[in-house]
Short mmCIF file of C-alpha atoms and ligand atoms in Angstrom, two decimals:
data_model
loop_
_atom_site.label_atom_id
_atom_site.label_comp_id
_atom_site.label_asym_id
_atom_site.label_seq_id
_atom_site.Cartn_x
_atom_site.Cartn_y
_atom_site.Cartn_z
CA MET A 14 -28.29 7.99 -12.47
CA THR A 15 -30.76 5.11 -12.04
CA ASN A 16 -31.19 4.91 -15.82
CA ARG A 17 -27.46 4.89 -16.33
CA TYR A 18 -27.11 2.13 -13.78
CA THR A 19 -29.90 0.04 -15.31
CA PHE A 20 -28.19 0.38 -18.68
CA PHE A 21 -24.85 -0.60 -17.10
CA GLU A 22 -26.41 -3.62 -15.42
CA GLU A 23 -27.97 -4.77 -18.68
CA MET A 24 -24.73 -4.28 -20.55
CA GLN A 25 -22.86 -6.36 -18.02
CA ARG A 26 -25.54 -9.06 -18.08
CA ASP A 27 -25.00 -9.27 -21.84
CA ARG A 28 -21.30 -9.73 -21.15
CA GLY A 29 -22.13 -12.52 -18.69
CA ILE A 30 -21.26 -10.53 -15.56
CA ASP A 31 -23.20 -10.61 -12.29
CA VAL A 32 -23.13 -7.02 -11.08
CA HIS A 33 -24.48 -7.94 -7.63
CA ALA A 34 -21.32 -9.85 -6.82
CA ALA A 35 -19.25 -6.85 -7.93
CA LYS A 36 -21.29 -4.56 -5.70
CA GLY A 37 -20.78 -6.82 -2.70
CA ALA A 38 -17.03 -6.93 -3.30
CA LEU A 39 -16.83 -3.15 -3.63
CA LYS A 40 -18.72 -2.57 -0.39
CA SER A 41 -16.26 -4.62 1.62
CA PHE A 42 -13.15 -3.28 -0.12
CA TRP A 43 -11.00 -0.85 1.86
CA VAL A 44 -7.62 0.83 1.58
CA GLU A 45 -5.40 2.12 4.38
CA THR A 46 -4.12 5.68 4.11
CA PRO A 47 -0.70 6.68 5.49
CA SER A 48 -0.38 9.34 8.20
CA TRP A 49 2.68 10.71 6.36
CA GLY A 50 0.62 11.36 3.25
CA TYR A 51 -1.15 14.18 5.08
CA GLY A 52 2.04 16.00 6.11
CA ASP A 53 4.25 18.40 4.19
CA SER A 54 6.69 16.70 1.89
CA GLY A 55 8.87 17.55 -1.04
CA THR A 56 11.89 16.46 -2.96
CA ARG A 57 15.53 16.43 -1.95
CA PHE A 58 15.58 19.95 -3.37
CA LYS A 59 12.79 21.54 -1.37
CA VAL A 60 9.97 20.82 1.03
CA PHE A 61 7.15 23.25 0.24
CA ARG A 62 5.12 24.41 3.21
CA ARG A 63 1.36 24.45 2.79
CA ALA A 64 -1.10 26.14 5.11
CA GLY A 65 -3.46 23.68 6.79
CA VAL A 66 -1.08 20.75 7.09
CA PRO A 67 -1.52 18.79 10.36
CA ARG A 68 0.59 20.01 13.27
CA ASN A 69 0.50 16.69 15.13
CA PRO A 70 -0.54 13.04 14.66
CA PHE A 71 -4.02 13.80 15.98
CA GLU A 72 -4.69 16.30 13.21
CA LYS A 73 -3.38 13.79 10.68
CA LEU A 74 -6.08 11.42 11.93
CA GLU A 75 -8.71 14.15 11.55
CA ASP A 76 -7.73 14.56 7.90
CA ALA A 77 -7.74 10.80 7.39
CA ALA A 78 -11.22 10.65 8.96
CA MET A 79 -12.40 13.19 6.38
CA VAL A 80 -11.09 10.95 3.57
CA HIS A 81 -12.98 8.03 5.10
CA LYS A 82 -16.14 10.11 5.51
CA MET A 83 -16.06 11.08 1.83
CA THR A 84 -15.20 7.65 0.43
CA GLY A 85 -16.37 5.08 3.01
CA MET A 86 -13.35 2.97 2.17
CA CYS A 87 -10.45 4.17 4.34
CA PRO A 88 -11.19 3.05 7.91
CA THR A 89 -7.55 2.57 8.95
CA VAL A 90 -4.45 4.76 9.07
CA ALA A 91 -0.84 3.58 8.97
CA ILE A 92 1.56 5.28 11.36
CA HIS A 93 5.29 5.89 11.08
CA ILE A 94 7.48 5.94 14.19
CA PRO A 95 8.93 8.36 15.26
CA TRP A 96 7.04 10.70 12.89
CA ASP A 97 3.87 9.83 14.81
CA LYS A 98 5.48 9.50 18.21
CA VAL A 99 3.11 10.41 21.05
CA ASP A 100 3.32 10.03 24.82
CA ASP A 101 0.25 7.84 25.02
CA TYR A 102 -0.52 5.43 22.18
CA VAL A 103 -3.69 4.16 23.83
CA HIS A 104 -4.92 7.75 23.74
CA LEU A 105 -3.98 7.99 20.03
CA ARG A 106 -5.92 4.80 19.39
CA GLN A 107 -8.94 6.10 21.30
CA TYR A 108 -8.80 9.36 19.39
CA ALA A 109 -8.76 7.40 16.11
CA GLU A 110 -11.74 5.38 17.30
CA SER A 111 -13.64 8.54 18.26
CA LEU A 112 -13.23 9.59 14.61
CA GLY A 113 -14.49 6.24 13.33
CA LEU A 114 -11.00 5.02 12.46
CA GLN A 115 -8.56 2.36 13.57
CA LEU A 116 -4.79 2.51 13.57
CA GLY A 117 -3.24 0.26 10.96
CA ALA A 118 0.30 -0.80 10.13
CA VAL A 119 3.13 0.46 12.29
CA ASN A 120 6.07 1.57 10.11
CA PRO A 121 9.42 1.72 11.89
CA ASN A 122 11.99 4.26 10.76
CA LEU A 123 15.52 2.92 10.29
CA PHE A 124 16.75 5.70 8.03
CA GLN A 125 16.73 9.06 9.75
CA GLU A 126 19.28 8.81 12.55
CA ASP A 127 22.94 9.75 12.22
CA ASP A 128 23.82 6.32 13.63
CA TYR A 129 22.39 4.75 10.46
CA LEU A 130 24.90 6.41 8.11
CA PHE A 131 26.27 2.97 7.19
CA GLY A 132 23.06 1.03 7.72
CA SER A 133 20.83 -0.17 10.53
CA LEU A 134 20.13 -3.91 10.74
CA CYS A 135 23.08 -4.48 8.37
CA ASN A 136 25.50 -2.08 10.07
CA SER A 137 28.87 -3.62 10.88
CA ARG A 138 28.69 -2.15 14.42
CA THR A 139 26.93 -4.51 16.83
CA ALA A 140 25.62 -1.63 18.95
CA ILE A 141 23.91 0.00 15.98
CA ARG A 142 22.32 -3.25 14.87
CA GLN A 143 21.05 -3.65 18.41
CA LYS A 144 19.69 -0.09 18.38
CA ALA A 145 17.74 -0.93 15.21
CA VAL A 146 16.41 -4.15 16.78
CA ASP A 147 15.36 -2.19 19.89
CA HIS A 148 13.47 0.27 17.69
CA LEU A 149 11.63 -2.54 15.92
CA ASN A 150 10.79 -4.12 19.26
CA ASP A 151 9.47 -0.76 20.49
CA CYS A 152 7.28 -0.66 17.38
CA ILE A 153 5.89 -4.09 18.25
CA ASP A 154 5.01 -2.74 21.71
CA ILE A 155 3.38 0.30 20.09
CA ALA A 156 1.40 -2.02 17.81
CA ARG A 157 0.06 -3.83 20.88
CA MET A 158 -1.14 -0.51 22.31
CA THR A 159 -2.64 0.76 19.07
CA GLY A 160 -4.28 -2.56 18.22
CA SER A 161 -2.24 -2.77 14.99
CA LYS A 162 -1.69 -6.17 13.45
CA ILE A 163 1.08 -5.27 11.02
CA LEU A 164 4.70 -4.27 11.46
CA SER A 165 5.70 -2.93 8.05
CA LEU A 166 9.43 -2.87 7.49
CA TRP A 167 11.30 -0.93 4.85
CA LEU A 168 15.08 -1.11 5.06
CA ALA A 169 17.11 1.75 3.60
CA ASP A 170 20.36 -0.18 4.12
CA GLY A 171 22.82 -0.58 1.28
CA THR A 172 26.15 0.65 -0.04
CA ASN A 173 27.27 3.22 -2.59
CA TYR A 174 30.51 1.67 -3.82
CA PRO A 175 31.87 -1.74 -4.74
CA GLY A 176 33.94 -3.05 -1.87
CA GLN A 177 32.40 -0.68 0.66
CA ALA A 178 31.12 -3.61 2.73
CA ASP A 179 30.81 -7.37 2.71
CA ILE A 180 27.44 -8.01 1.06
CA ARG A 181 27.08 -11.57 2.38
CA GLU A 182 28.05 -10.61 5.90
CA ARG A 183 25.37 -7.92 5.83
CA LYS A 184 22.87 -10.51 4.65
CA HIS A 185 23.70 -12.67 7.67
CA TRP A 186 23.27 -9.72 10.04
CA LEU A 187 19.90 -8.98 8.52
CA GLU A 188 18.76 -12.57 9.02
CA GLU A 189 20.05 -12.65 12.59
CA THR A 190 18.55 -9.34 13.69
CA LEU A 191 15.18 -9.91 12.08
CA ALA A 192 14.93 -13.39 13.64
CA LYS A 193 15.11 -11.67 17.03
CA VAL A 194 12.36 -9.24 16.07
CA TYR A 195 10.21 -11.97 14.55
CA ALA A 196 10.37 -13.93 17.80
CA ARG A 197 8.68 -11.00 19.59
CA LEU A 198 5.69 -10.76 17.27
CA ALA A 199 2.34 -11.52 18.88
CA PRO A 200 0.67 -14.53 17.21
CA GLU A 201 -1.90 -12.33 15.45
CA MET A 202 0.76 -9.97 14.05
CA ARG A 203 2.42 -10.05 10.66
CA LEU A 204 5.80 -8.71 9.63
CA LEU A 205 5.60 -7.27 6.10
CA ILE A 206 8.94 -6.91 4.37
CA GLU A 207 9.27 -4.22 1.72
CA TYR A 208 12.02 -4.18 -0.91
CA LYS A 209 13.42 -1.45 -3.11
CA PHE A 210 16.10 -1.75 -5.77
CA PHE A 211 17.88 1.53 -5.07
CA GLU A 212 17.75 4.72 -3.04
CA PRO A 213 19.05 5.98 -0.71
CA ALA A 214 21.90 3.59 -1.51
CA PHE A 215 22.94 3.51 -5.14
CA TYR A 216 25.32 0.56 -5.58
CA HIS A 217 23.56 -2.19 -3.68
CA THR A 218 20.47 -2.33 -1.49
CA ASP A 219 20.37 -5.07 1.14
CA LEU A 220 16.74 -5.91 0.31
CA ALA A 221 16.68 -5.03 -3.35
CA ASP A 222 13.86 -7.11 -4.80
CA TRP A 223 10.91 -9.37 -4.09
CA GLY A 224 13.07 -12.49 -4.28
CA MET A 225 15.28 -11.30 -1.42
CA ALA A 226 12.27 -10.26 0.65
CA TYR A 227 10.60 -13.59 -0.08
CA ASN A 228 13.69 -15.56 0.85
CA LEU A 229 13.93 -13.69 4.13
CA ALA A 230 10.22 -14.16 4.87
CA GLN A 231 10.56 -17.87 4.29
CA LYS A 232 13.51 -18.13 6.65
CA LEU A 233 11.71 -16.14 9.35
CA GLY A 234 8.42 -18.05 9.37
CA PRO A 235 4.75 -17.92 8.42
CA GLN A 236 4.07 -14.54 10.02
CA ALA A 237 6.52 -12.86 7.65
CA GLN A 238 5.30 -11.83 4.19
CA VAL A 239 6.36 -9.57 1.36
CA LEU A 240 5.07 -6.04 0.76
CA VAL A 241 4.95 -4.83 -2.83
CA ASP A 242 5.38 -1.07 -3.23
CA LEU A 243 4.41 -0.25 -6.82
CA GLY A 244 7.20 2.31 -7.05
CA HIS A 245 10.05 0.00 -6.11
CA HIS A 246 10.84 -1.78 -9.34
CA ALA A 247 13.11 -1.19 -12.29
CA GLN A 248 11.52 0.11 -15.49
CA GLY A 249 9.54 -2.54 -17.29
CA THR A 250 9.25 -4.98 -14.40
CA ASN A 251 6.14 -7.11 -14.59
CA VAL A 252 4.71 -6.34 -11.14
CA GLU A 253 1.61 -8.48 -11.66
CA HIS A 254 3.81 -11.52 -12.23
CA ILE A 255 5.48 -10.87 -8.87
CA VAL A 256 2.03 -10.57 -7.30
CA ALA A 257 0.89 -13.88 -8.79
CA PHE A 258 4.07 -15.65 -7.71
CA LEU A 259 3.92 -14.38 -4.13
CA LEU A 260 0.22 -15.20 -3.87
CA ASP A 261 0.89 -18.72 -5.03
CA GLU A 262 3.56 -19.10 -2.34
CA GLY A 263 1.27 -17.67 0.37
CA ARG A 264 3.70 -14.79 0.91
CA LEU A 265 1.98 -11.72 -0.47
CA GLY A 266 1.29 -9.57 2.58
CA GLY A 267 0.33 -6.18 1.23
CA PHE A 268 0.78 -3.27 -1.11
CA HIS A 269 2.02 0.26 -1.03
CA PHE A 270 0.04 1.89 -3.81
CA ASN A 271 1.44 4.83 -5.75
CA ALA A 272 2.46 5.70 -9.29
CA ARG A 273 5.87 6.23 -10.81
CA LYS A 274 7.37 7.32 -14.07
CA TYR A 275 11.11 7.20 -13.47
CA ALA A 276 11.96 6.16 -9.91
CA ASP A 277 10.18 5.94 -6.55
CA ASP A 278 8.13 9.00 -7.47
CA ASP A 279 5.31 8.46 -4.93
CA LEU A 280 2.73 9.98 -7.28
CA ILE A 281 -1.02 9.47 -7.08
CA VAL A 282 -1.75 5.82 -7.81
CA GLY A 283 -3.49 5.17 -11.09
CA THR A 284 -2.36 8.38 -12.75
CA THR A 285 0.42 6.87 -14.84
CA ASN A 286 -0.19 3.17 -14.20
CA PRO A 287 -3.95 2.43 -14.35
CA TYR A 288 -3.65 -0.74 -16.43
CA GLU A 289 -0.89 -2.09 -14.21
CA LEU A 290 -3.09 -1.51 -11.19
CA PHE A 291 -5.99 -3.27 -12.91
CA LEU A 292 -3.74 -6.21 -13.82
CA VAL A 293 -2.59 -6.49 -10.21
CA PHE A 294 -6.25 -6.86 -9.19
CA TYR A 295 -6.79 -9.35 -12.00
CA GLN A 296 -4.13 -11.58 -10.40
CA ILE A 297 -5.60 -11.12 -6.93
CA LEU A 298 -9.14 -11.93 -8.03
CA ALA A 299 -7.88 -14.94 -9.96
CA ALA A 300 -6.16 -16.15 -6.77
CA ASN A 301 -9.35 -15.54 -4.81
CA ARG A 302 -11.20 -17.91 -7.10
CA ASP A 303 -8.61 -20.68 -6.84
CA VAL A 304 -10.54 -22.76 -4.30
CA SER A 305 -8.40 -25.81 -5.02
CA HIS A 306 -5.53 -23.97 -3.27
CA PRO A 307 -6.91 -22.75 0.10
CA ILE A 308 -3.60 -21.13 1.10
CA VAL A 309 -3.72 -18.94 -2.00
CA VAL A 310 -7.32 -17.88 -1.30
CA GLU A 311 -6.46 -17.22 2.34
CA THR A 312 -3.44 -15.11 1.35
CA ALA A 313 -5.46 -13.10 -1.15
CA ARG A 314 -8.14 -12.40 1.49
CA HIS A 315 -5.62 -11.00 3.96
CA ILE A 316 -3.77 -8.63 1.66
CA ALA A 317 -3.22 -5.24 3.31
CA TYR A 318 -3.99 -2.55 0.73
CA MET A 319 -2.16 0.62 1.67
CA ILE A 320 -1.34 3.92 0.03
CA ASP A 321 2.26 5.15 0.25
CA GLN A 322 2.48 8.56 -1.39
CA SER A 323 3.91 12.00 -0.83
CA HIS A 324 1.86 14.83 -2.26
CA ASN A 325 4.35 17.56 -3.01
CA ILE A 326 2.54 20.02 -5.25
CA GLU A 327 -1.10 19.02 -4.76
CA PRO A 328 -3.32 19.57 -1.69
CA LYS A 329 -3.04 16.46 0.47
CA ILE A 330 -6.62 15.52 1.37
CA PRO A 331 -8.17 15.73 -2.11
CA ALA A 332 -5.04 13.99 -3.42
CA MET A 333 -5.68 11.15 -1.01
CA ILE A 334 -9.36 11.01 -2.01
CA ARG A 335 -8.29 10.88 -5.69
CA SER A 336 -5.85 8.08 -4.87
CA VAL A 337 -8.32 5.78 -3.15
CA LEU A 338 -10.94 6.43 -5.81
CA ASN A 339 -8.42 5.45 -8.47
CA VAL A 340 -7.75 2.20 -6.62
CA GLN A 341 -11.48 1.59 -6.21
CA THR A 342 -12.05 2.18 -9.94
CA GLN A 343 -9.50 -0.42 -11.01
CA TYR A 344 -10.75 -2.87 -8.40
CA ALA A 345 -14.28 -2.37 -9.78
CA LYS A 346 -13.13 -2.94 -13.35
CA ALA A 347 -11.36 -6.16 -12.38
CA GLN A 348 -14.70 -7.40 -11.00
CA LEU A 349 -16.01 -7.27 -14.58
CA ILE A 350 -13.66 -9.89 -15.99
CA ASN A 351 -15.59 -12.72 -17.56
CA TRP A 352 -13.71 -15.67 -16.07
CA ASP A 353 -15.52 -18.35 -18.05
CA GLU A 354 -14.66 -16.59 -21.28
CA LEU A 355 -11.06 -16.16 -20.19
CA THR A 356 -10.65 -19.77 -19.08
CA GLU A 357 -12.15 -21.04 -22.31
CA ALA A 358 -9.89 -18.82 -24.42
CA GLN A 359 -6.85 -19.98 -22.47
CA ARG A 360 -7.91 -23.63 -22.87
CA GLN A 361 -8.16 -23.14 -26.60
CA GLN A 362 -4.84 -21.29 -26.62
CA ASP A 363 -6.63 -18.40 -28.30
CA VAL A 364 -4.24 -15.59 -27.47
CA LEU A 365 -6.28 -12.69 -28.84
CA ARG A 366 -9.54 -13.84 -27.26
CA ALA A 367 -7.84 -14.31 -23.88
CA GLU A 368 -6.19 -10.90 -24.04
CA ALA A 369 -9.52 -9.35 -24.98
CA ALA A 370 -11.32 -11.04 -22.07
CA VAL A 371 -9.02 -9.20 -19.68
CA ARG A 372 -8.74 -5.89 -21.51
CA GLU A 373 -12.47 -5.54 -22.16
CA ALA A 374 -13.13 -5.45 -18.42
CA PHE A 375 -10.62 -2.60 -18.13
CA GLU A 376 -12.42 -0.73 -20.89
CA GLN A 377 -15.79 -0.71 -19.08
CA ASP A 378 -17.05 2.56 -17.62
CA VAL A 379 -17.69 1.72 -13.96
CA THR A 380 -18.96 5.18 -12.97
CA PRO A 381 -22.64 4.11 -12.66
CA LEU A 382 -21.64 1.08 -10.60
CA LEU A 383 -19.52 3.12 -8.21
CA GLN A 384 -22.22 5.76 -7.86
CA VAL A 385 -24.82 3.19 -6.87
CA VAL A 386 -22.43 1.45 -4.49
CA ARG A 387 -21.70 4.79 -2.78
CA GLU A 388 -25.37 5.63 -2.57
CA GLU A 389 -26.09 2.28 -0.94
CA MET A 390 -23.16 2.74 1.44
CA GLY A 391 -24.46 6.16 2.47
CA VAL A 392 -21.38 8.09 1.34
CA PRO A 393 -21.28 10.95 -1.19
CA VAL A 394 -21.92 9.80 -4.74
CA ASN A 395 -19.16 12.14 -5.88
CA PRO A 396 -16.61 12.17 -3.03
CA MET A 397 -14.33 14.79 -4.59
CA GLU A 398 -17.14 17.27 -5.19
CA ALA A 399 -18.53 16.60 -1.72
CA TYR A 400 -15.13 17.28 -0.19
CA ILE A 401 -14.73 20.58 -2.00
CA ALA A 402 -18.28 21.59 -1.00
CA SER A 403 -17.69 20.58 2.63
CA GLY A 404 -15.54 23.63 3.39
CA TYR A 405 -13.08 21.41 5.32
CA GLU A 406 -10.15 22.65 3.24
CA SER A 407 -10.74 26.31 4.12
CA GLY A 408 -11.42 25.33 7.76
CA ILE A 409 -7.97 23.78 8.25
CA VAL A 410 -6.15 26.82 6.87
CA SER A 411 -6.30 28.23 10.41
CA ARG A 412 -3.69 25.62 11.35
CA GLY A 413 -1.31 27.88 9.45
CA LYS A 414 1.92 26.93 7.69
CA GLY A 415 4.72 24.84 9.15
CA GLY A 416 2.82 21.64 9.98
CA MET A 417 4.47 18.25 10.22
CA SER A 418 6.77 16.98 7.53
CA TRP A 419 5.57 13.49 6.60
C1 PSV B 29 10.44 4.02 1.03
O1 PSV B 29 10.63 4.62 -0.20
C2 PSV B 29 8.99 3.86 1.38
O2 PSV B 29 8.30 3.26 0.31
C3 PSV B 29 8.81 3.08 2.63
O3 PSV B 29 7.58 2.41 2.64
C4 PSV B 29 8.81 4.13 3.66
O4 PSV B 29 8.39 3.73 4.90
C5 PSV B 29 7.91 5.13 2.97
O5 PSV B 29 8.40 5.10 1.63
C6 PSV B 29 7.85 6.50 3.51
O6 PSV B 29 9.11 7.13 3.40
MN1 MN B 30 6.57 2.06 0.55
#
């Protein structure tokens, strides 16, 4: 391994890349895993039950702790309320801490109650809008108890048919209700607003794209930012352009990483979209270097990197390990962009040279780099192999079938 690394280091030196800086960046890079990614899930056709799935939020944390132990890069876990409802959130937080974890973003649920048949924050009934506001406020209180700094909102509201509702009126309700919620945020908290162009509604979605989420965030105030879920765009959308735009406006709050082929497929990130993921990091690292715009640098430094996936046919814990490793790999590759070469090619308007400066970083094999970084971090050099060898998977089978869904 040492020889491979020495060769890698020399190769990168020849390309004009300082590998030490890349190592430093990799050691402080972390990704949040979602509690719901450890539960049973499925499609609208069938939820398959797997033996060993967590039976309660505490066991979800145990599985998340195993992912962190294997990778060294997943110290926080996002929770979803009420999926992770417990009597005592301080106890949940302490349990997380005892496992070496912290609780991350609190995700409210405005889509699984009968009352929300025609929407939540955009429902034409005042009482239902108020119910949704109360739930969001409860989530802010939960965040205080869990030490979470992010309230992460995804709105399932929308309509199925033209004329079903007044789209502009719903927009006003959304602005009104969220202003109330925003006012309750603690100063250190952020409200991240997710968008999605369809599903579960099929004609119009009240927060359909980044522009609508951005507009809303701007109206609410500086603690509101946009969350980009990689699965929530129409085919062919240039996600990295959205990332660059939001960074420039100081409104990029975080990511939900996953992969998609046709819709919001929630597949393992980096399986179908590795170059897109790399290009997202290219934009983020470019923003990080833009010292002439402190707000952009500040925004890039505070991005919340989160996984949002449902593992239907694959075992959950190794799937989560695979996911974060895929993210880490693309992040590592983006560290190998030769910025001087790129800037010079852009200055000369040399299209092919500029394109090559970016692509060539993607084409590097970062395995030796990641292995050395892991060794220096004191985590397994091959996290997936280490997990399989750990026996954890056979140990949890005693939990039996019928664990939590999501
Ligand atoms: C919706 O598709 C979403 O991306 C939101 O983030 C939800 O909270 C999450 O998936 C889990 O259903
Ligand atoms: Mn999401």
